[in-house]
Short mmCIF file of C-alpha atoms and ligand atoms in Angstrom, two decimals:
data_model
loop_
_atom_site.label_atom_id
_atom_site.label_comp_id
_atom_site.label_asym_id
_atom_site.label_seq_id
_atom_site.Cartn_x
_atom_site.Cartn_y
_atom_site.Cartn_z
CA UNK A 1 38.54 42.37 199.70
CA UNK A 2 38.21 45.44 201.50
CA UNK A 3 34.44 46.60 201.94
CA UNK A 4 33.82 44.29 204.70
CA UNK A 5 30.55 44.20 206.95
CA UNK A 6 31.00 42.63 210.24
CA UNK A 7 27.93 41.67 212.29
CA UNK A 8 28.48 41.93 215.60
CA UNK A 9 26.81 40.36 219.02
CA UNK A 10 24.40 43.41 219.55
CA UNK A 11 23.32 44.12 215.99
CA UNK A 12 25.73 46.33 215.30
CA UNK A 13 26.83 46.77 211.96
CA UNK A 14 31.23 47.27 211.66
CA UNK A 15 31.70 48.56 208.16
CA UNK A 16 35.92 48.58 206.68
CA UNK A 17 37.05 50.25 204.03
CA UNK A 18 40.90 49.94 202.73
CA UNK A 19 41.62 53.07 200.66
CA UNK A 20 44.48 53.83 197.94
CA UNK A 21 47.56 54.32 199.94
CA UNK A 22 46.78 51.52 202.82
CA UNK A 23 44.52 53.53 205.23
CA UNK A 24 41.52 52.32 206.60
CA UNK A 25 38.27 53.48 207.50
CA UNK A 26 36.24 52.34 210.08
CA UNK A 27 32.08 52.60 211.12
CA UNK A 28 30.66 51.19 213.36
CA UNK A 29 26.77 51.45 213.58
CA UNK A 30 25.70 50.78 217.30
CA UNK A 31 23.30 53.56 219.20
CA UNK A 32 25.00 57.10 220.27
CA UNK A 33 22.26 58.26 222.47
CA UNK A 34 18.43 58.26 223.28
CA UNK A 35 17.52 60.63 219.93
CA UNK A 36 18.81 62.12 217.05
CA UNK A 37 20.01 65.84 217.81
CA UNK A 38 17.88 66.91 214.88
CA UNK A 39 14.62 65.28 214.75
CA UNK A 40 15.05 64.77 218.03
CA UNK A 41 12.87 60.89 217.49
CA UNK A 42 15.18 58.44 216.24
CA UNK A 43 18.37 56.83 217.41
CA UNK A 44 21.22 58.16 216.17
CA UNK A 45 24.08 56.54 215.14
CA UNK A 46 26.67 58.33 213.25
CA UNK A 47 28.10 61.31 214.32
CA UNK A 48 29.26 64.73 211.51
CA UNK A 49 32.69 64.92 211.46
CA UNK A 50 33.10 69.20 210.82
CA UNK A 51 30.61 69.55 214.04
CA UNK A 52 29.83 67.72 217.02
CA UNK A 53 26.54 66.29 215.97
CA UNK A 54 24.75 63.21 216.27
CA UNK A 55 22.53 62.60 213.86
CA UNK A 56 19.89 59.38 212.88
CA UNK A 57 20.64 57.61 209.47
CA UNK A 58 17.70 59.46 208.16
CA UNK A 59 18.73 63.05 209.23
CA UNK A 60 22.54 62.00 208.11
CA UNK A 61 21.58 61.04 204.49
CA UNK A 62 19.06 64.33 204.13
CA UNK A 63 22.30 66.58 205.40
CA UNK A 64 24.24 65.31 202.63
CA UNK A 65 21.58 65.45 200.22
CA UNK A 66 21.17 69.07 200.62
CA UNK A 67 24.73 69.47 200.46
CA UNK A 68 24.87 68.22 197.22
CA UNK A 69 21.62 69.74 195.65
CA UNK A 70 22.74 73.34 197.40
CA UNK A 71 26.55 72.72 195.10
CA UNK A 72 24.69 71.82 192.24
CA UNK A 73 21.97 75.04 192.58
CA UNK A 74 24.76 77.59 193.22
CA UNK A 75 26.71 76.60 190.93
CA UNK A 76 24.78 76.20 187.69
CA UNK A 77 26.30 72.59 187.59
CA UNK A 78 23.67 71.12 185.17
CA UNK A 79 19.88 71.81 183.82
CA UNK A 80 17.35 69.58 182.74
CA UNK A 81 18.75 70.04 179.23
CA UNK A 82 22.09 68.42 180.01
CA UNK A 83 23.62 65.20 179.60
CA UNK A 84 25.36 63.58 182.46
CA UNK A 85 28.34 61.38 182.80
CA UNK A 86 29.80 59.98 185.64
CA UNK A 87 33.23 58.05 185.47
CA UNK A 88 32.81 54.88 188.39
CA UNK A 89 35.78 53.67 189.61
CA UNK A 90 34.38 51.12 191.75
CA UNK A 91 35.39 53.37 194.80
CA UNK A 92 33.51 55.32 197.34
CA UNK A 93 33.34 58.92 196.04
CA UNK A 94 31.74 57.84 192.44
CA UNK A 95 29.52 55.14 193.46
CA UNK A 96 28.51 58.01 196.00
CA UNK A 97 28.01 60.44 193.81
CA UNK A 98 26.21 58.39 191.25
CA UNK A 99 23.71 57.70 194.19
CA UNK A 100 22.95 60.78 195.06
CA UNK A 101 22.33 62.79 191.81
CA UNK A 102 19.96 59.55 191.25
CA UNK A 103 18.21 59.99 194.15
CA UNK A 104 18.36 64.29 194.00
CA UNK A 105 17.47 64.36 189.75
CA UNK A 106 15.71 61.43 188.75
CA UNK A 107 14.69 62.68 185.75
CA UNK A 108 17.83 63.84 184.73
CA UNK A 109 19.91 62.29 181.74
CA UNK A 110 22.37 60.72 183.83
CA UNK A 111 24.55 57.51 182.79
CA UNK A 112 27.71 55.68 183.87
CA UNK A 113 31.05 54.76 182.02
CA UNK A 114 33.36 52.57 183.40
CA UNK A 115 37.28 52.40 181.93
CA UNK A 116 38.71 49.32 182.04
CA UNK A 117 42.37 49.73 182.14
CA UNK A 118 43.71 46.19 181.97
CA UNK A 119 45.19 46.58 184.93
CA UNK A 120 46.09 42.70 186.12
CA UNK A 121 43.69 40.98 188.24
CA UNK A 122 42.23 44.34 189.36
CA UNK A 123 40.32 46.23 186.02
CA UNK A 124 37.66 43.10 185.60
CA UNK A 125 37.51 42.71 189.36
CA UNK A 126 36.48 46.50 189.55
CA UNK A 127 34.09 46.18 186.44
CA UNK A 128 32.26 43.62 188.69
CA UNK A 129 31.60 45.83 191.40
CA UNK A 130 30.70 48.90 188.82
CA UNK A 131 27.86 46.53 187.32
CA UNK A 132 26.38 45.63 190.58
CA UNK A 133 26.23 48.96 191.41
CA UNK A 134 24.52 50.22 188.24
CA UNK A 135 22.16 47.91 188.69
CA UNK A 136 21.27 48.56 192.06
CA UNK A 137 21.07 52.47 191.02
CA UNK A 138 19.36 51.38 187.59
CA UNK A 139 21.84 53.38 186.00
CA UNK A 140 23.09 52.70 182.41
CA UNK A 141 26.44 51.60 181.70
CA UNK A 142 28.64 52.33 179.22
CA UNK A 143 32.03 50.39 179.46
CA UNK A 144 34.99 51.21 177.64
CA UNK A 145 37.80 48.64 177.35
CA UNK A 146 41.12 50.17 176.45
CA UNK A 147 43.36 46.79 175.61
CA UNK A 148 40.14 46.13 173.00
CA UNK A 149 39.78 49.37 171.59
CA UNK A 150 43.63 51.09 172.07
CA UNK A 151 45.66 48.16 172.38
CA UNK A 152 47.57 48.33 175.31
CA UNK A 153 47.06 48.21 178.95
CA UNK A 154 48.14 50.93 181.67
CA UNK A 155 50.34 48.24 183.02
CA UNK A 156 52.26 48.22 179.88
CA UNK A 157 53.81 51.40 181.10
CA UNK A 158 56.18 49.35 183.63
CA UNK A 159 58.26 48.77 180.30
CA UNK A 160 58.89 52.08 179.54
CA UNK A 161 60.88 55.30 181.59
CA UNK A 162 57.60 55.71 183.19
CA UNK A 163 57.85 52.51 185.35
CA UNK A 164 57.69 54.49 188.48
CA UNK A 165 54.91 57.00 187.44
CA UNK A 166 52.20 54.91 186.13
CA UNK A 167 49.73 57.18 187.95
CA UNK A 168 50.59 60.16 186.67
CA UNK A 169 50.67 58.13 182.80
CA UNK A 170 47.16 56.65 184.12
CA UNK A 171 45.71 60.37 185.37
CA UNK A 172 46.89 61.49 181.16
CA UNK A 173 45.47 58.57 179.71
CA UNK A 174 42.00 58.79 182.00
CA UNK A 175 41.91 62.45 181.28
CA UNK A 176 42.44 62.17 177.62
CA UNK A 177 39.43 59.66 177.73
CA UNK A 178 36.93 61.25 179.73
CA UNK A 179 36.89 63.94 177.22
CA UNK A 180 36.86 61.64 174.27
CA UNK A 181 34.25 59.67 175.68
CA UNK A 182 32.12 62.27 176.54
CA UNK A 183 32.06 63.46 172.80
CA UNK A 184 31.38 59.70 171.58
CA UNK A 185 28.39 59.65 173.78
CA UNK A 186 27.35 63.33 173.67
CA UNK A 187 27.49 64.09 177.40
CA UNK A 188 27.77 67.56 178.01
CA UNK A 189 28.43 67.77 181.43
CA UNK A 190 30.86 65.24 183.42
CA UNK A 191 30.37 64.84 187.29
CA UNK A 192 33.50 64.01 189.04
CA UNK A 193 33.40 62.31 192.47
CA UNK A 194 36.04 65.22 194.52
CA UNK A 195 35.50 66.24 198.17
CA UNK A 196 36.19 68.92 200.25
CA UNK A 197 39.42 66.85 201.45
CA UNK A 198 40.88 65.85 197.82
CA UNK A 199 39.68 69.60 197.04
CA UNK A 200 42.04 71.16 200.65
CA UNK A 201 44.62 68.74 200.05
CA UNK A 202 45.23 69.80 196.06
CA UNK A 203 45.22 73.37 196.99
CA UNK A 204 47.78 73.16 199.98
CA UNK A 205 49.69 70.89 198.25
CA UNK A 206 49.82 73.43 195.35
CA UNK A 207 49.86 76.83 197.63
CA UNK A 208 53.01 75.21 199.03
CA UNK A 209 54.61 74.77 195.70
CA UNK A 210 53.70 78.18 194.88
CA UNK A 211 51.59 76.78 191.83
CA UNK A 212 48.64 79.66 192.29
CA UNK A 213 47.57 79.37 188.66
CA UNK A 214 46.08 75.46 188.84
CA UNK A 215 44.69 76.52 192.32
CA UNK A 216 42.44 79.12 190.10
CA UNK A 217 41.69 76.36 187.51
CA UNK A 218 40.48 73.65 190.31
CA UNK A 219 36.85 74.95 191.06
CA UNK A 220 33.74 73.34 191.62
CA UNK A 221 32.91 73.81 188.05
CA UNK A 222 35.06 74.05 185.10
CA UNK A 223 33.81 75.59 181.88
CA UNK A 224 34.89 73.06 178.34
CA UNK A 225 38.20 74.14 177.80
CA UNK A 226 38.64 73.09 174.33
CA UNK A 227 35.54 73.82 172.06
CA UNK A 228 32.77 70.94 172.18
CA UNK A 229 34.28 69.66 175.43
CA UNK A 230 32.17 68.29 178.24
CA UNK A 231 32.14 71.11 181.51
CA UNK A 232 33.33 69.26 184.79
CA UNK A 233 31.63 69.78 188.18
CA UNK A 234 32.05 68.40 191.66
CA UNK A 235 28.88 67.96 193.30
CA UNK A 236 30.53 66.00 196.13
CA UNK A 237 32.95 68.87 197.03
CA UNK A 238 30.92 69.98 200.57
CA UNK A 239 31.01 66.54 201.81
CA UNK A 240 34.45 65.11 203.89
CA UNK A 241 35.18 62.40 202.83
CA UNK A 242 34.57 60.15 205.47
CA UNK A 243 31.26 61.27 205.50
CA UNK A 244 31.08 59.64 202.13
CA UNK A 245 32.45 56.61 203.36
CA UNK A 246 29.13 56.72 206.03
CA UNK A 247 26.91 57.31 203.06
CA UNK A 248 28.69 54.29 201.35
CA UNK A 249 28.20 51.93 204.21
CA UNK A 250 24.91 53.02 205.31
CA UNK A 251 23.17 52.50 201.67
CA UNK A 252 25.57 49.41 201.26
CA UNK A 253 26.80 50.42 198.06
CA UNK A 254 28.90 47.54 196.29
CA UNK A 255 32.52 48.92 196.27
CA UNK A 256 35.23 47.60 195.07
CA UNK A 257 38.03 47.10 197.47
CA UNK A 258 40.57 50.07 196.19
CA UNK A 259 43.53 48.19 195.78
CA UNK A 260 44.68 49.71 192.50
CA UNK A 261 48.41 47.88 192.41
CA UNK A 262 49.91 50.57 190.98
CA UNK A 263 48.72 52.93 194.31
CA UNK A 264 51.60 55.25 195.07
CA UNK A 265 51.39 57.36 198.18
CA UNK A 266 51.08 61.41 196.65
CA UNK A 267 51.76 64.43 198.11
CA UNK A 268 48.42 65.49 198.15
CA UNK A 269 47.30 61.80 199.84
CA UNK A 270 50.04 62.91 202.72
CA UNK A 271 48.56 66.49 202.76
CA UNK A 272 45.29 64.94 203.40
CA UNK A 273 46.37 63.13 206.82
CA UNK A 274 47.69 66.66 208.07
CA UNK A 275 44.61 68.03 207.46
CA UNK A 276 42.81 65.13 209.19
CA UNK A 277 45.19 65.67 212.40
CA UNK A 278 44.35 69.43 212.18
CA UNK A 279 40.53 69.07 211.86
CA UNK A 280 41.13 66.89 215.00
CA UNK A 281 41.64 70.09 217.16
CA UNK A 282 39.63 71.92 214.92
CA UNK A 283 36.01 70.21 213.70
CA UNK A 284 35.38 73.62 211.65
CA UNK A 285 38.46 73.65 209.94
CA UNK A 286 38.21 72.27 206.67
CA UNK A 287 35.17 74.77 206.21
CA UNK A 288 36.98 77.86 206.89
CA UNK A 289 39.78 76.75 204.71
CA UNK A 290 37.19 76.22 201.76
CA UNK A 291 35.92 79.33 202.47
CA UNK A 292 39.18 81.26 202.39
CA UNK A 293 40.09 79.54 199.37
CA UNK A 294 37.04 79.91 197.11
CA UNK A 295 35.92 83.42 198.66
CA UNK A 296 39.31 84.89 199.21
CA UNK A 297 42.11 83.75 197.91
CA UNK A 298 40.69 82.29 194.16
CA UNK A 299 39.39 85.72 193.21
CA UNK A 300 42.75 87.60 194.12
CA UNK A 301 44.67 85.86 191.95
CA UNK A 302 45.15 87.22 188.45
CA UNK A 303 46.51 85.09 185.78
CA UNK A 304 48.62 87.08 182.81
CA UNK A 305 45.92 86.76 180.09
CA UNK A 306 47.13 84.79 177.12
CA UNK A 307 44.93 84.18 174.30
CA UNK A 308 44.64 80.02 174.19
CA UNK A 309 45.73 78.22 171.21
CA UNK A 310 44.44 74.96 170.48
CA UNK A 311 45.83 72.45 167.83
CA UNK A 312 44.79 69.60 167.25
CA UNK A 313 46.91 66.23 167.76
CA UNK A 314 48.20 64.89 165.24
CA UNK A 315 48.28 61.61 165.46
CA UNK A 316 44.45 61.27 167.38
CA UNK A 317 42.69 64.38 166.12
CA UNK A 318 41.70 65.63 169.64
CA UNK A 319 42.53 69.29 170.80
CA UNK A 320 46.08 69.63 172.75
CA UNK A 321 47.29 72.98 173.99
CA UNK A 322 50.65 71.21 172.97
CA UNK A 323 53.00 73.41 170.45
CA UNK A 324 54.35 70.27 168.63
CA UNK A 325 51.13 68.96 167.87
CA UNK A 326 50.90 65.72 170.14
CA UNK A 327 49.15 65.46 172.73
CA UNK A 328 50.36 63.96 175.88
CA UNK A 329 48.30 60.62 175.60
CA UNK A 330 50.04 60.18 172.38
CA UNK A 331 53.32 60.92 173.67
CA UNK A 332 53.00 58.66 175.91
CA UNK A 333 51.53 55.95 173.84
CA UNK A 334 54.28 56.23 171.13
CA UNK A 335 56.88 54.86 173.98
CA UNK A 336 55.17 51.74 174.23
CA UNK A 337 55.54 51.09 170.56
CA UNK A 338 59.00 50.93 171.05
CA UNK A 339 58.67 47.94 173.17
CA UNK A 340 58.63 44.73 171.20
CA UNK A 341 57.60 42.08 174.11
CA UNK A 342 55.21 43.67 176.48
CA UNK A 343 54.74 40.27 178.38
CA UNK A 344 54.40 39.98 181.97
CA UNK A 345 52.20 36.69 182.74
CA UNK A 346 52.34 33.30 181.42
CA UNK A 347 49.41 31.03 181.82
CA UNK A 348 50.24 27.45 183.33
CA UNK A 349 50.40 25.74 179.63
CA UNK A 350 52.00 28.66 178.39
CA UNK A 351 54.84 27.57 181.36
CA UNK A 352 54.83 23.69 181.02
CA UNK A 353 55.54 24.65 177.33
CA UNK A 354 59.04 26.38 178.08
CA UNK A 355 61.32 23.83 177.44
CA UNK A 356 64.44 25.47 179.30
CA UNK A 357 64.22 26.72 182.19
CA UNK A 358 68.12 27.08 182.89
CA UNK A 359 67.53 30.69 183.28
CA UNK A 360 64.05 31.01 185.44
CA UNK A 361 63.93 31.32 189.18
CA UNK A 362 60.58 29.88 190.72
CA UNK A 363 59.21 32.20 193.93
CA UNK A 364 55.95 31.06 195.82
CA UNK A 365 53.89 33.53 197.12
CA UNK A 366 50.82 31.87 198.04
CA UNK A 367 48.42 32.85 200.66
CA UNK A 368 48.54 30.97 204.45
CA UNK A 369 45.39 28.90 203.41
CA UNK A 370 46.70 27.96 200.17
CA UNK A 371 49.90 26.26 201.73
CA UNK A 372 48.10 22.58 201.63
CA UNK A 373 47.38 23.25 197.69
CA UNK A 374 49.76 21.70 195.45
CA UNK A 375 52.85 24.03 195.50
CA UNK A 376 55.52 23.82 191.84
CA UNK A 377 58.57 22.28 192.10
CA UNK A 378 61.63 24.29 193.13
CA UNK A 379 60.05 27.30 194.00
CA UNK A 380 61.68 29.72 196.87
CA UNK A 381 59.26 31.22 199.77
CA UNK A 382 58.99 34.98 199.90
CA UNK A 383 57.53 36.60 202.44
CA UNK A 384 54.98 39.23 201.69
CA UNK A 385 56.02 41.93 203.96
CA UNK A 386 58.95 42.73 201.44
CA UNK A 387 55.67 44.21 199.48
CA UNK A 388 55.86 47.32 201.50
CA UNK A 389 59.31 47.50 201.77
CA UNK A 390 61.21 48.65 198.71
CA UNK A 391 64.60 48.58 199.56
CA UNK A 392 64.73 44.60 201.26
CA UNK A 393 62.25 43.51 197.85
CA UNK A 394 65.47 45.18 195.98
CA UNK A 395 68.03 43.55 198.38
CA UNK A 396 66.51 39.82 198.08
CA UNK A 397 66.12 39.83 194.34
CA UNK A 398 69.52 41.41 194.01
CA UNK A 399 71.58 38.59 193.49
CA UNK A 400 68.96 36.87 190.50
CA UNK A 401 69.21 40.48 188.41
CA UNK A 402 69.97 38.65 185.38
CA UNK A 403 67.54 35.98 186.02
CA UNK A 404 63.73 35.88 185.11
CA UNK A 405 61.88 35.39 187.78
CA UNK A 406 58.33 33.61 187.93
CA UNK A 407 55.92 34.13 191.32
CA UNK A 408 52.93 31.99 191.58
CA UNK A 409 49.81 32.55 194.16
CA UNK A 410 46.78 31.22 193.59
CA UNK A 411 44.71 34.26 193.62
CA UNK A 412 46.88 35.76 191.49
CA UNK A 413 47.43 39.38 193.26
CA UNK A 414 50.18 39.09 195.38
CA UNK A 415 52.38 37.33 192.82
CA UNK A 416 51.26 40.27 190.12
CA UNK A 417 51.92 42.62 192.61
CA UNK A 418 55.38 41.37 192.84
CA UNK A 419 56.28 41.14 189.52
CA UNK A 420 54.34 45.19 189.15
CA UNK A 421 57.05 45.99 191.93
CA UNK A 422 60.07 44.52 190.45
CA UNK A 423 59.27 45.71 186.95
CA UNK A 424 59.65 49.53 188.30
CA UNK A 425 62.90 48.04 189.78
CA UNK A 426 63.89 46.81 186.41
CA UNK A 427 63.88 42.82 187.29
CA UNK A 428 62.75 40.80 184.64
CA UNK A 429 59.58 39.47 186.62
CA UNK A 430 56.54 37.62 185.26
CA UNK A 431 53.39 36.22 186.82
CA UNK A 432 52.29 33.14 186.55
CA UNK A 433 48.39 32.29 185.89
CA UNK A 434 47.00 29.59 187.96
CA UNK A 435 43.17 30.09 187.47
ZN1 ZN B 501 17.22 61.97 212.92
ZN1 ZN B 502 46.82 62.71 170.37
#
């Protein structure tokens, strides 16, 4: 559970949010002075991160609404005739985007889409949060169930050479589904929750790697790349990430802890941390950088005029710029077809049905509070701290490289994490699903 609210003695509210990569955001709601520096009347409870203004809840939310309105108008992101879709992830960014668009454009055709990618305990858990969010916002929701529709899950990629690049495969599959589903649902615009910190950290990462072509493409509005594709827009790009969290907290949105078991630390996550520390010294830095990139640097980048040629993928029929006429998604899915056994989990009945267990070792990764419940005979206890230290994890399990390893706990979360991490290190690990 990651989005926590604590109610303290002085009736202050305390919100906590754990981001991917194990960073925590905290926000304690308590009076910061006598009166809001804008309306001069209500009690200030929040400070803007980009300037030192102490604001009341109403003024703070109005500023965020204004930023979105300005972004949408200035970049002509959509009009009355558009059908706008938001791919909801259960996290703060897409949830706040849905809230603000719904509030600012009550007559706009807006709908939510959730991609259930069949990721262990995680995808179904998040689906619940997304359903609660859509109920609260009265937003129509379509759920796309990847295992049912396409016959595979993102976890299946731990059986391929992409086993330690699962996040990158997931990105390719999601982008493909964005465009396929937009067509299926007749969406003309896809709005995404990219915020100021997303944009800047990616700019800087690309800048340092000299990839100016990708910088040129990373703008608040992307027109369709292929004929018939939806336009992609980023209405939150003026809002710093921390303030998005404040909005989610103040509106008490039902968020799901961002704890995808594949969550990897990417270069752009490190860049965000660096950017954050620089902004501590200069609160205006992020807007200065944004303006340098959008107004000065990007207009200077000249791309070679190469006429884009599109093919349709021979396998799925979607547009692709790949010269061999098989799209990136289909190339990756083809790897799965070569894997005969994609089993990662056993139910209790399946486990009991295995008669010869000589080849197996059982590992107990239960949470402390479950220690009094019954435990599997012969199970060896494993410290949870190994999950944060890949080298130690490998060393611990190295003697069992040729064995089959079964992990169990009662929530099914830690045991699944051990299973995935060890699969990525080429061990034959399995999860036991107890509930
Ligand atoms: Zn105010
Ligand atoms: Zn394809």
